[in-house]
Amino acid sequence: MMVRMAKLEKFRSQRWLDRNDFRSFNHRSRVMQMGYDPKDWEGKPVVAIFNNWNDYNPCHQHFKQRVDDVKRGVLQAGGFPLELPTVSLGENLIKPSALLYRNMLAMEVEEMIRAYPVDGVVLMGGCDKTTPAMLLGATSAGLPAIFLPAGPMLRGMSRGQTLGSGSDAFKYWDERRAGTITEPQWQSIIGGIARSSGTCMTMGTASTMTSIAEAIGMTLPGAAAIPAVDANHQRMAAQAGRRIVEMVHEDLRPARIQTRDAFLNGITVAMALGCSTNAIIHVIAQARRAGQDISLADFDRISREVPVLANIRPNGTSQYLMEDFYYAGGLPALMQRLQPYLRLDALTVTGKTVGENIAGAECFNDDVIRPLANPVYAEGSLAVLRGNLAPDGCVIKPSAMSEKYLRHSGPALVFDDYPSLKKMLDDPRADVTADHVIVLRNAGPKGGPGMPEWGMIPVPQKLIDEGVRDMLRISDCRMSGTSYGACVLHVAPEAFVGGNLALVQTGDTISVDIPNRSIHMEVSDEELARRRAAWTPPPARFARGYGWMFTQHILQADQGCDMDFLQTQFGEGAGEPDIF
Ligand code: FES
């Protein structure tokens, strides 16, 4: 009987709200308790608006108001909008790492979609991990979903100088350490670098991930670059509200959009943007949730083919930021130029293909969005390296580092934890030269835990005083997408689980050859076997709670850092049974 009724019901929410039984009585009376009338929902799709907002997430401060624009759109299109606030991951303020909580947010979104009477979903996110987290959850839940990017903040400004999130914090911190800027200048930078709601406005992880979401087809065209405080952002929010209602009627689910072609488009666009290294982890996780086989090899292959066209910091030498990118035409303009590399038939949330969405897109500034014939960087922004130091791979961002380290050999200077590293960094008499290769380990998925963004290890004070601004650094953690420098990241397997990174010793020669994609420690296999026999695992980071669950089940960086038990596809195993 239940199965027959489910087939007759047009919307999933009717199982809760429109049945002639006692449970439905309870559900209806409780919705009416909030002042709604059956006319508000009967015969209409229920749209859950997952609002990723709290007072510790400055990037999403406008979401308190913006949700009203989404609701307006849902109502205009004949839907019933309800707001569901989620855990919010304010990247800058969460310790030890927002990645530790990405999967927690993903689980929350997935489970709340499944648990409540919901027919379609608007996902409001943008600050770094919130984008992949919400898309991971919605992908596994499988209902029609559209992503609403928070939009970048306005460009930073201090004493007439443009400031870029992260990148200028690192740059001016080094200058402060070198004594080249005054205290008033420093205070002006603190107050001017983040001066509106919205996500970091360099091509950091936030704009990388919202742009990938758009390229995959999970946002409205052009949505990723609209500044958070621009009135166009409000109109886009309302449009997303209208569109999700139509998507429910069309039964347009993520599984139809998130094909392998869609993810390849996402990677292609990411490379042309000079993306954050974090993209690799999140895209692999999302593709696996969608049942698509995407690996590090896809990133490296596409990186070799696709040039960097977006002249946005921290790539290139320009001052351009996301605001400039928006004025230049945003992602549709960039994708127009990338057409030879894109799968134009891929379906998107508009119900149209990528090709249809970008038809007629124009570029209004050829220096911000470069033509293919005049790229910022001839190859894509990321390189995947392999060798005996990283048998399962690691990554580096050649488009944002000094060319002199593209091929480099030097003695290792190894640190097992951040406090001992920091002691050396601050020591003006430290035994370190610009030829050294600084190694930080036990900072990976389990060891960090959650791969904190410590990978842009500061240049030691002693070398700063000598004028050095870049050197080779290696770790099993991540770095902010706004970072730059010759930093090898995501070494897999991580040291904490006995990866070869755990065996390198101070004084070993490490060789990195980015054009040939290799990373090697000059240590014989016999010696490595001896060191492995003597290695003992560090004590577990957690004994209880979410942290314990995370470290028990987290996969390595090359596999996207998802939980192993979340990889099952929707419909397999338990699926969504009609038994509750
Ligand atoms: Fe939120 Fe950078 S801190 S996007």
Coordinates of C-alpha atoms and ligand atoms in Angstrom, one line a residue:
M1 CA 0.0 0.0 0.0
M2 CA 2.8 2.4 0.9
V3 CA 4.6 1.8 -2.3
R4 CA 1.4 2.3 -4.4
M5 CA 0.7 5.6 -2.6
A6 CA 4.3 6.8 -3.1
K7 CA 3.9 6.4 -6.8
L8 CA 0.7 8.4 -6.9
E9 CA 2.2 11.3 -4.9
K10 CA 3.8 14.0 -7.1
F11 CA 6.2 15.3 -4.5
R12 CA 8.3 13.5 -1.9
S13 CA 7.1 16.0 0.8
Q14 CA 3.6 14.7 0.4
R15 CA 4.6 11.6 2.2
W16 CA 4.9 13.7 5.3
L17 CA 2.3 16.4 4.7
D18 CA -0.5 15.1 2.5
R19 CA -1.4 11.6 3.6
N20 CA -4.7 10.8 5.3
D21 CA -3.1 9.2 8.3
F22 CA -2.1 10.0 11.9
R23 CA 1.5 10.8 11.1
S24 CA 0.4 13.3 8.5
F25 CA -1.9 14.8 11.0
N26 CA 1.0 15.5 13.3
H27 CA 3.2 16.8 10.5
R28 CA 0.5 19.2 9.1
S29 CA -0.5 20.5 12.5
R30 CA 3.2 21.2 13.4
V31 CA 3.7 23.1 10.1
M32 CA 0.5 25.0 10.9
Q33 CA 2.0 25.7 14.3
M34 CA 4.4 28.0 12.5
G35 CA 1.6 30.0 11.0
Y36 CA 1.5 28.4 7.6
D37 CA -1.8 27.4 6.0
P38 CA -2.2 24.2 3.8
K39 CA -2.5 26.6 0.9
D40 CA 1.2 27.4 1.5
W41 CA 2.3 23.8 0.6
E42 CA -0.4 21.8 -0.9
G43 CA 0.4 20.9 -4.5
K44 CA 3.7 22.7 -4.3
P45 CA 7.3 21.5 -4.1
V46 CA 8.9 22.1 -0.6
V47 CA 12.3 23.8 -1.1
A48 CA 14.8 23.5 1.7
I49 CA 17.3 26.4 1.8
F50 CA 20.4 25.2 3.5
N51 CA 21.8 28.5 4.9
N52 CA 25.4 28.2 5.9
W53 CA 25.6 31.1 8.3
N54 CA 26.8 31.9 11.8
D55 CA 28.4 34.9 13.6
Y56 CA 31.9 33.3 13.3
N57 CA 31.7 33.2 9.5
P58 CA 32.3 36.7 8.2
C59 CA 32.3 35.5 4.6
H60 CA 28.6 34.6 4.9
Q61 CA 27.3 37.6 6.9
H62 CA 25.0 38.6 4.0
F63 CA 23.3 35.2 4.0
K64 CA 20.9 36.4 6.8
Q65 CA 19.4 38.8 4.3
R66 CA 20.1 36.9 1.1
V67 CA 18.0 34.0 2.2
D68 CA 15.0 36.3 1.8
D69 CA 15.8 36.7 -1.9
V70 CA 16.0 33.0 -2.4
K71 CA 12.6 32.6 -0.7
R72 CA 11.2 35.4 -2.9
G73 CA 12.2 33.4 -6.0
V74 CA 10.8 30.1 -4.6
L75 CA 7.4 31.8 -3.9
Q76 CA 7.3 33.4 -7.3
A77 CA 7.7 30.1 -9.0
G78 CA 5.1 28.4 -6.9
G79 CA 7.2 26.5 -4.3
F80 CA 7.1 26.5 -0.5
P81 CA 10.5 27.7 0.9
L82 CA 11.8 26.7 4.3
E83 CA 15.2 27.7 5.7
L84 CA 17.4 25.1 7.4
P85 CA 20.5 26.7 8.9
T86 CA 23.6 24.4 8.9
V87 CA 26.8 24.2 10.8
S88 CA 29.0 27.0 9.3
L89 CA 32.7 26.6 8.7
G90 CA 34.4 30.0 9.0
E91 CA 37.7 29.1 7.4
N92 CA 39.8 31.6 9.3
L93 CA 38.6 31.0 12.8
I94 CA 38.3 27.2 12.9
K95 CA 41.1 25.2 14.5
P96 CA 42.9 23.0 13.6
S97 CA 41.4 22.9 10.2
A98 CA 38.0 23.4 8.5
L99 CA 38.7 20.3 6.4
L100 CA 38.3 18.3 9.6
Y101 CA 34.7 19.4 9.6
R102 CA 34.0 19.3 5.8
N103 CA 32.6 15.8 6.1
M104 CA 30.6 16.6 9.2
L105 CA 28.8 19.3 7.3
A106 CA 28.4 17.0 4.3
M107 CA 26.8 14.4 6.6
E108 CA 24.5 17.0 8.1
V109 CA 23.3 18.3 4.7
E110 CA 22.7 14.7 3.4
E111 CA 20.9 13.5 6.5
M112 CA 18.7 16.6 6.9
I113 CA 17.7 16.4 3.2
R114 CA 16.7 12.8 3.8
A115 CA 15.1 13.3 7.2
Y116 CA 12.8 16.2 6.4
P117 CA 10.0 16.6 3.9
V118 CA 12.1 18.2 1.1
D119 CA 11.6 18.1 -2.7
G120 CA 14.4 20.3 -3.8
V121 CA 17.4 22.1 -2.2
V122 CA 19.2 25.5 -2.5
L123 CA 22.7 25.3 -1.0
M124 CA 24.0 28.6 0.3
G125 CA 27.8 28.4 0.8
G126 CA 31.1 29.6 -0.5
C127 CA 33.7 30.0 2.3
D128 CA 36.2 27.3 1.3
K129 CA 35.1 23.9 2.6
T130 CA 31.4 24.9 2.7
T131 CA 31.0 24.5 -1.1
P132 CA 32.4 21.0 -1.4
A133 CA 30.7 20.0 1.9
M134 CA 27.3 21.0 0.8
L135 CA 27.7 19.6 -2.6
L136 CA 29.0 16.3 -1.2
G137 CA 25.9 16.0 1.0
A138 CA 23.4 17.0 -1.7
T139 CA 25.1 14.6 -4.2
S140 CA 24.6 11.7 -1.8
A141 CA 21.1 12.7 -1.0
G142 CA 20.3 12.8 -4.7
L143 CA 17.3 15.3 -4.7
P144 CA 17.3 18.3 -7.2
A145 CA 19.8 20.8 -5.9
I146 CA 21.2 24.1 -6.9
F147 CA 24.3 25.8 -5.4
L148 CA 24.2 29.5 -4.5
P149 CA 27.7 30.9 -4.2
A150 CA 28.3 33.5 -1.5
G151 CA 30.2 35.7 -3.9
P152 CA 33.6 37.3 -3.3
M153 CA 34.1 40.3 -1.0
L154 CA 35.1 43.6 -2.5
R155 CA 38.8 44.2 -3.2
G156 CA 40.9 45.1 -0.2
M157 CA 42.2 48.7 0.1
S158 CA 44.9 50.3 2.3
R159 CA 46.5 53.7 1.8
G160 CA 45.7 53.7 -1.9
Q161 CA 47.0 50.2 -2.4
T162 CA 44.8 47.2 -3.6
L163 CA 45.0 44.3 -1.2
G164 CA 44.2 40.6 -2.0
S165 CA 43.0 38.2 0.7
G166 CA 45.6 35.9 2.0
S167 CA 48.3 36.7 -0.6
D168 CA 48.9 40.2 0.7
A169 CA 48.6 39.0 4.3
F170 CA 51.6 36.7 3.7
K171 CA 53.5 39.3 1.6
Y172 CA 53.1 42.1 4.1
W173 CA 53.8 39.8 7.1
D174 CA 57.2 39.0 5.5
E175 CA 57.8 42.7 5.0
R176 CA 56.8 43.4 8.6
R177 CA 59.3 40.7 9.7
A178 CA 61.9 42.4 7.5
G179 CA 61.1 45.8 9.1
T180 CA 60.2 47.4 5.8
I181 CA 56.7 48.6 6.8
T182 CA 55.6 50.7 9.8
E183 CA 53.1 49.9 12.5
P184 CA 50.4 52.3 11.2
Q185 CA 50.8 50.8 7.7
W186 CA 50.4 47.3 9.3
Q187 CA 47.2 48.4 11.2
S188 CA 45.8 49.9 8.0
I189 CA 46.4 46.6 6.2
I190 CA 44.6 44.7 9.0
G191 CA 41.6 47.0 8.7
G192 CA 41.5 47.2 4.9
I193 CA 42.1 43.7 3.6
A194 CA 38.6 42.4 4.3
R195 CA 36.1 45.2 4.1
S196 CA 32.8 43.6 3.0
S197 CA 30.8 40.4 3.3
G198 CA 31.8 37.7 0.9
T199 CA 34.5 35.2 0.4
C200 CA 38.2 35.8 -0.2
M201 CA 38.6 37.7 -3.4
T202 CA 41.8 36.2 -4.7
M203 CA 41.7 33.0 -6.6
G204 CA 41.8 31.1 -3.4
T205 CA 39.9 28.0 -2.4
A206 CA 36.6 29.8 -2.1
S207 CA 36.5 31.2 -5.6
T208 CA 38.1 28.1 -7.0
M209 CA 35.4 25.9 -5.6
T210 CA 32.4 28.1 -6.4
S211 CA 33.8 28.4 -10.0
I212 CA 34.2 24.6 -10.2
A213 CA 30.6 24.3 -9.0
E214 CA 29.5 26.6 -11.8
A215 CA 31.7 24.8 -14.4
I216 CA 30.3 21.4 -13.3
G217 CA 26.8 22.8 -13.8
M218 CA 25.6 23.1 -10.3
T219 CA 25.1 26.9 -10.2
L220 CA 23.4 29.4 -12.5
P221 CA 25.7 30.6 -15.2
G222 CA 27.8 33.5 -14.0
A223 CA 26.9 33.1 -10.4
A224 CA 30.4 32.4 -8.9
A225 CA 32.0 35.8 -9.6
I226 CA 29.2 38.2 -8.6
P227 CA 30.5 40.2 -5.6
A228 CA 28.5 39.3 -2.4
V229 CA 27.3 42.9 -1.9
D230 CA 26.4 43.6 -5.6
A231 CA 22.6 43.9 -6.2
N232 CA 23.1 41.4 -9.0
H233 CA 23.8 38.9 -6.3
Q234 CA 20.4 39.4 -4.8
R235 CA 18.8 38.9 -8.2
M236 CA 20.8 35.8 -8.8
A237 CA 19.6 34.4 -5.5
A238 CA 16.0 35.0 -6.4
Q239 CA 16.6 33.4 -9.8
A240 CA 18.1 30.3 -8.0
G241 CA 14.9 30.2 -5.9
R242 CA 12.8 30.2 -9.0
R243 CA 14.9 27.7 -10.9
I244 CA 14.9 25.1 -8.1
V245 CA 11.1 24.9 -8.2
E246 CA 11.3 24.2 -12.0
M247 CA 14.1 21.6 -11.4
V248 CA 11.8 19.7 -9.0
H249 CA 9.0 19.6 -11.6
E250 CA 11.6 18.4 -14.1
D251 CA 13.1 15.9 -11.7
L252 CA 16.5 17.3 -12.6
R253 CA 18.8 15.6 -10.0
P254 CA 22.6 15.9 -9.5
A255 CA 23.1 12.5 -10.9
R256 CA 22.1 13.8 -14.4
I257 CA 24.4 16.8 -14.1
Q258 CA 27.4 15.4 -12.3
T259 CA 28.8 13.1 -15.1
R260 CA 32.4 12.4 -15.7
D261 CA 32.3 15.1 -18.5
A262 CA 31.0 17.6 -16.0
F263 CA 33.9 16.9 -13.6
L264 CA 36.4 17.1 -16.5
N265 CA 34.9 20.5 -17.3
G266 CA 35.3 21.5 -13.6
I267 CA 39.0 20.5 -13.7
T268 CA 39.6 22.3 -17.0
V269 CA 38.1 25.5 -15.7
A270 CA 40.0 25.2 -12.5
M271 CA 43.3 24.9 -14.4
A272 CA 42.5 28.0 -16.5
L273 CA 41.8 29.9 -13.3
G274 CA 45.1 29.0 -11.7
C275 CA 43.1 27.2 -9.0
S276 CA 43.8 26.5 -5.4
T277 CA 45.6 23.2 -4.7
N278 CA 42.6 22.3 -2.4
A279 CA 40.5 21.8 -5.5
I280 CA 42.1 18.4 -6.1
I281 CA 40.9 17.0 -2.8
H282 CA 37.4 18.3 -3.0
V283 CA 36.8 17.5 -6.7
I284 CA 38.0 13.9 -6.2
A285 CA 35.7 13.5 -3.2
Q286 CA 32.7 15.0 -5.0
A287 CA 33.3 12.9 -8.1
R288 CA 33.5 9.7 -6.1
R289 CA 30.2 10.6 -4.4
A290 CA 28.7 11.0 -7.8
G291 CA 30.1 7.6 -8.9
Q292 CA 32.6 9.1 -11.3
D293 CA 36.2 7.9 -11.6
I294 CA 38.3 11.1 -11.3
S295 CA 41.9 10.9 -10.0
L296 CA 45.1 12.8 -9.6
A297 CA 46.1 11.7 -13.1
D298 CA 43.1 13.6 -14.6
F299 CA 44.4 16.8 -12.9
D300 CA 47.9 16.4 -14.1
R301 CA 46.9 15.5 -17.7
I302 CA 44.5 18.5 -18.0
S303 CA 47.0 20.7 -16.3
R304 CA 49.5 20.0 -19.1
E305 CA 46.9 20.8 -21.8
V306 CA 45.1 23.9 -20.4
P307 CA 46.8 27.3 -20.0
V308 CA 46.1 29.7 -17.2
L309 CA 43.9 32.4 -18.6
A310 CA 42.6 34.2 -15.5
N311 CA 45.0 36.9 -14.5
I312 CA 43.9 36.9 -10.9
R313 CA 46.1 36.9 -7.8
P314 CA 48.0 34.9 -6.5
N315 CA 48.8 33.9 -10.1
G316 CA 50.7 36.2 -12.5
T317 CA 52.0 39.5 -11.5
S318 CA 48.8 41.5 -11.8
Q319 CA 46.7 43.2 -9.1
Y320 CA 43.5 41.8 -10.5
L321 CA 41.0 40.2 -8.1
M322 CA 37.6 38.5 -8.3
E323 CA 35.8 41.9 -8.6
D324 CA 37.8 42.6 -11.8
F325 CA 37.0 39.1 -13.0
Y326 CA 33.3 39.7 -12.6
Y327 CA 33.5 43.1 -14.5
A328 CA 35.5 41.3 -17.3
G329 CA 32.6 38.8 -17.9
G330 CA 33.2 36.2 -15.2
L331 CA 33.2 32.5 -15.8
P332 CA 30.9 32.5 -18.9
A333 CA 33.5 34.7 -20.6
L334 CA 36.4 32.5 -19.5
M335 CA 34.5 29.3 -20.6
Q336 CA 33.8 30.9 -24.0
R337 CA 37.6 31.1 -24.5
L338 CA 38.1 27.6 -23.2
Q339 CA 35.6 26.0 -25.6
P340 CA 38.1 23.8 -27.4
Y341 CA 38.9 22.1 -24.1
L342 CA 35.3 21.8 -22.7
R343 CA 32.6 19.1 -23.1
L344 CA 29.9 21.5 -24.3
D345 CA 27.1 18.9 -24.2
A346 CA 27.2 18.6 -20.4
L347 CA 23.9 19.3 -18.8
T348 CA 23.6 22.0 -16.1
V349 CA 21.0 23.1 -13.5
T350 CA 19.5 25.4 -16.1
G351 CA 18.3 22.3 -18.0
K352 CA 20.5 23.5 -20.8
T353 CA 24.0 22.5 -21.8
V354 CA 27.2 24.2 -21.0
G355 CA 27.5 25.3 -24.7
E356 CA 24.0 26.8 -24.6
N357 CA 24.7 28.6 -21.3
I358 CA 27.9 30.3 -22.5
A359 CA 26.7 31.1 -26.0
G360 CA 27.0 34.9 -26.5
A361 CA 29.2 35.4 -23.4
E362 CA 31.6 38.3 -23.9
C363 CA 34.9 39.3 -22.4
F364 CA 35.3 42.9 -21.5
N365 CA 38.9 43.0 -20.4
D366 CA 41.5 40.9 -22.3
D367 CA 44.1 41.4 -19.6
V368 CA 42.0 39.9 -16.8
I369 CA 40.7 37.0 -18.9
R370 CA 43.4 36.4 -21.4
P371 CA 42.9 34.9 -24.9
L372 CA 44.3 31.4 -25.5
A373 CA 47.0 33.0 -27.6
N374 CA 48.3 35.2 -24.6
P375 CA 48.0 33.1 -21.5
V376 CA 49.2 34.1 -18.0
Y377 CA 50.9 30.7 -17.8
A378 CA 51.3 28.3 -20.7
E379 CA 50.4 25.2 -18.7
G380 CA 47.7 24.7 -16.0
S381 CA 48.4 25.8 -12.5
L382 CA 49.0 22.5 -10.8
A383 CA 51.4 19.6 -11.1
V384 CA 51.2 16.1 -9.6
L385 CA 54.6 14.7 -8.5
R386 CA 55.4 11.1 -7.7
G387 CA 58.5 9.3 -6.4
N388 CA 59.8 7.5 -3.4
L389 CA 58.9 10.5 -1.1
A390 CA 55.3 10.4 -2.3
P391 CA 54.4 7.1 -3.8
D392 CA 50.7 8.0 -4.1
G393 CA 51.4 11.5 -5.3
C394 CA 51.7 15.1 -4.1
V395 CA 50.9 18.5 -5.6
I396 CA 52.6 21.8 -6.3
K397 CA 51.4 25.0 -7.9
P398 CA 54.1 26.1 -10.5
S399 CA 52.1 29.1 -11.6
A400 CA 52.6 30.7 -8.2
M401 CA 56.2 30.1 -7.4
S402 CA 59.7 31.1 -8.2
E403 CA 60.9 29.4 -11.5
K404 CA 64.3 28.8 -9.9
Y405 CA 62.8 25.9 -7.9
L406 CA 61.2 24.1 -10.8
R407 CA 64.2 21.8 -10.6
H408 CA 66.0 21.7 -7.3
S409 CA 68.1 19.4 -5.1
G410 CA 69.0 20.2 -1.5
P411 CA 69.5 18.9 2.0
A412 CA 66.4 18.1 4.0
L413 CA 65.6 20.0 7.2
V414 CA 62.9 17.8 8.8
F415 CA 60.3 18.7 11.5
D416 CA 57.9 16.3 13.1
D417 CA 55.5 19.0 14.3
Y418 CA 54.7 22.7 13.8
P419 CA 56.0 24.0 17.2
S420 CA 59.5 22.7 16.5
L421 CA 59.4 24.1 13.0
K422 CA 58.3 27.5 14.3
K423 CA 61.2 27.6 16.7
M424 CA 63.6 27.2 13.8
L425 CA 61.7 29.8 11.7
D426 CA 62.0 32.4 14.4
D427 CA 65.7 31.7 15.2
P428 CA 67.9 34.4 13.5
R429 CA 70.9 32.0 13.9
A430 CA 69.2 28.9 12.5
D431 CA 71.3 26.5 10.4
V432 CA 69.4 27.0 7.2
T433 CA 70.2 28.2 3.7
A434 CA 68.0 29.0 0.7
D435 CA 69.2 25.6 -0.7
H436 CA 67.6 23.6 2.1
V437 CA 64.4 21.8 1.6
I438 CA 62.2 22.3 4.7
V439 CA 60.0 19.2 5.5
L440 CA 57.0 19.3 7.8
R441 CA 55.3 16.0 8.5
N442 CA 52.5 14.5 10.7
A443 CA 50.2 17.2 9.4
G444 CA 48.1 15.1 7.0
P445 CA 44.5 13.9 7.0
K446 CA 45.0 11.8 10.2
G447 CA 48.1 13.5 11.6
G448 CA 47.0 17.2 11.3
P449 CA 44.3 16.2 11.9
G450 CA 42.4 17.4 8.8
M451 CA 45.5 18.6 6.9
P452 CA 45.8 22.2 8.3
E453 CA 46.8 24.9 5.8
W454 CA 50.4 25.0 7.2
G455 CA 52.0 24.0 3.8
M456 CA 53.1 27.5 2.9
I457 CA 55.8 27.3 5.6
P458 CA 57.1 30.8 6.2
V459 CA 60.6 31.5 4.9
P460 CA 62.9 31.4 8.0
Q461 CA 63.6 34.8 9.6
K462 CA 67.3 34.4 9.0
L463 CA 66.7 34.1 5.2
I464 CA 64.1 36.8 5.2
D465 CA 66.8 39.1 6.6
E466 CA 69.0 38.0 3.7
G467 CA 66.3 38.9 1.2
V468 CA 65.1 35.4 0.4
R469 CA 61.4 35.2 -0.4
D470 CA 60.9 31.7 -1.7
M471 CA 62.4 28.2 -1.1
L472 CA 61.4 24.6 -1.5
R473 CA 59.1 23.3 1.2
I474 CA 57.4 19.9 1.5
S475 CA 54.6 18.7 3.7
D476 CA 51.7 16.3 4.0
C477 CA 49.3 19.2 4.8
R478 CA 47.6 21.7 2.6
M479 CA 48.0 25.4 1.9
S480 CA 45.5 28.2 1.5
G481 CA 44.5 28.8 -2.1
T482 CA 45.7 32.4 -1.6
S483 CA 49.2 31.2 -0.8
Y484 CA 52.1 31.0 -3.1
G485 CA 55.7 29.7 -3.2
A486 CA 57.6 26.5 -4.0
C487 CA 55.5 24.4 -1.6
V488 CA 55.0 20.7 -2.2
L489 CA 51.7 19.6 -0.6
H490 CA 49.4 16.7 0.1
V491 CA 52.2 14.1 0.2
A492 CA 50.5 10.7 0.2
P493 CA 50.5 8.5 2.1
E494 CA 51.0 10.9 5.0
A495 CA 53.8 10.4 7.6
F496 CA 51.3 9.8 10.4
V497 CA 50.3 6.4 8.8
G498 CA 53.9 5.4 7.9
G499 CA 54.2 6.9 4.5
N500 CA 57.7 7.3 3.2
L501 CA 57.6 10.9 4.3
A502 CA 58.0 9.5 7.9
L503 CA 61.4 8.0 6.9
V504 CA 63.2 11.1 5.5
Q505 CA 65.9 12.5 7.8
T506 CA 67.6 15.8 8.1
G507 CA 70.6 15.9 5.8
D508 CA 69.1 13.5 3.2
T509 CA 69.2 15.0 -0.3
I510 CA 65.8 15.7 -1.8
S511 CA 65.3 16.3 -5.5
V512 CA 62.2 17.8 -7.1
D513 CA 61.8 18.0 -10.9
I514 CA 58.5 19.6 -11.7
P515 CA 58.7 19.4 -15.5
N516 CA 59.3 15.6 -15.1
R517 CA 56.8 15.4 -12.3
S518 CA 59.2 13.7 -9.8
I519 CA 60.0 13.9 -6.2
H520 CA 62.8 11.8 -4.7
M521 CA 64.9 11.3 -1.6
E522 CA 68.3 10.0 -2.4
V523 CA 68.1 7.1 0.1
S524 CA 68.6 3.5 -0.9
D525 CA 65.7 1.0 -0.7
E526 CA 67.7 -1.0 1.9
E527 CA 68.2 2.1 4.1
L528 CA 64.5 3.0 3.8
A529 CA 63.6 -0.6 4.9
R530 CA 65.9 -0.2 7.9
R531 CA 64.3 3.1 8.8
R532 CA 60.8 1.6 8.4
A533 CA 61.6 -1.3 10.7
A534 CA 62.6 1.2 13.4
W535 CA 59.5 3.5 12.8
T536 CA 56.8 3.6 15.4
P537 CA 53.4 5.2 14.8
P538 CA 52.6 8.4 16.8
P539 CA 49.9 8.2 19.4
A540 CA 46.3 8.6 18.1
R541 CA 45.0 12.2 18.0
F542 CA 41.5 11.5 19.4
A543 CA 40.0 8.9 21.8
R544 CA 36.4 9.9 21.3
G545 CA 33.8 11.9 19.4
Y546 CA 33.7 13.2 15.9
G547 CA 37.5 13.5 15.8
W548 CA 37.8 9.8 16.6
M549 CA 35.3 8.9 13.9
F550 CA 37.1 11.2 11.4
T551 CA 40.6 9.6 12.0
Q552 CA 39.2 6.1 11.9
H553 CA 37.6 6.6 8.5
I554 CA 39.3 9.4 6.7
L555 CA 40.8 8.5 3.3
Q556 CA 44.2 9.9 2.1
A557 CA 44.5 13.1 0.2
D558 CA 44.8 11.4 -3.2
Q559 CA 41.4 9.8 -2.6
G560 CA 39.7 13.1 -1.6
C561 CA 39.7 12.8 2.2
D562 CA 36.2 11.5 2.3
M563 CA 35.0 9.0 4.9
D564 CA 35.4 5.5 3.6
F565 CA 31.8 4.7 4.7
L566 CA 30.3 7.6 2.7
Q567 CA 31.5 6.3 -0.7
T568 CA 28.5 4.1 -1.3
Q569 CA 26.3 5.4 -4.0
F570 CA 22.8 6.6 -3.4
G571 CA 20.4 3.7 -4.0
E572 CA 22.9 1.1 -3.0
G573 CA 22.7 -0.4 0.4
A574 CA 20.2 1.4 2.6
G575 CA 19.3 4.0 -0.1
E576 CA 16.2 6.0 0.9
P577 CA 13.6 3.5 2.1
D578 CA 10.0 4.5 2.4
I579 CA 9.7 3.0 5.9
F580 CA 9.6 6.0 8.2
Ligands
FES1 FE1 36.0 32.6 4.0 FE2 38.5 32.9 2.8 S1 38.0 32.9 4.9 S2 36.6 32.4 1.9

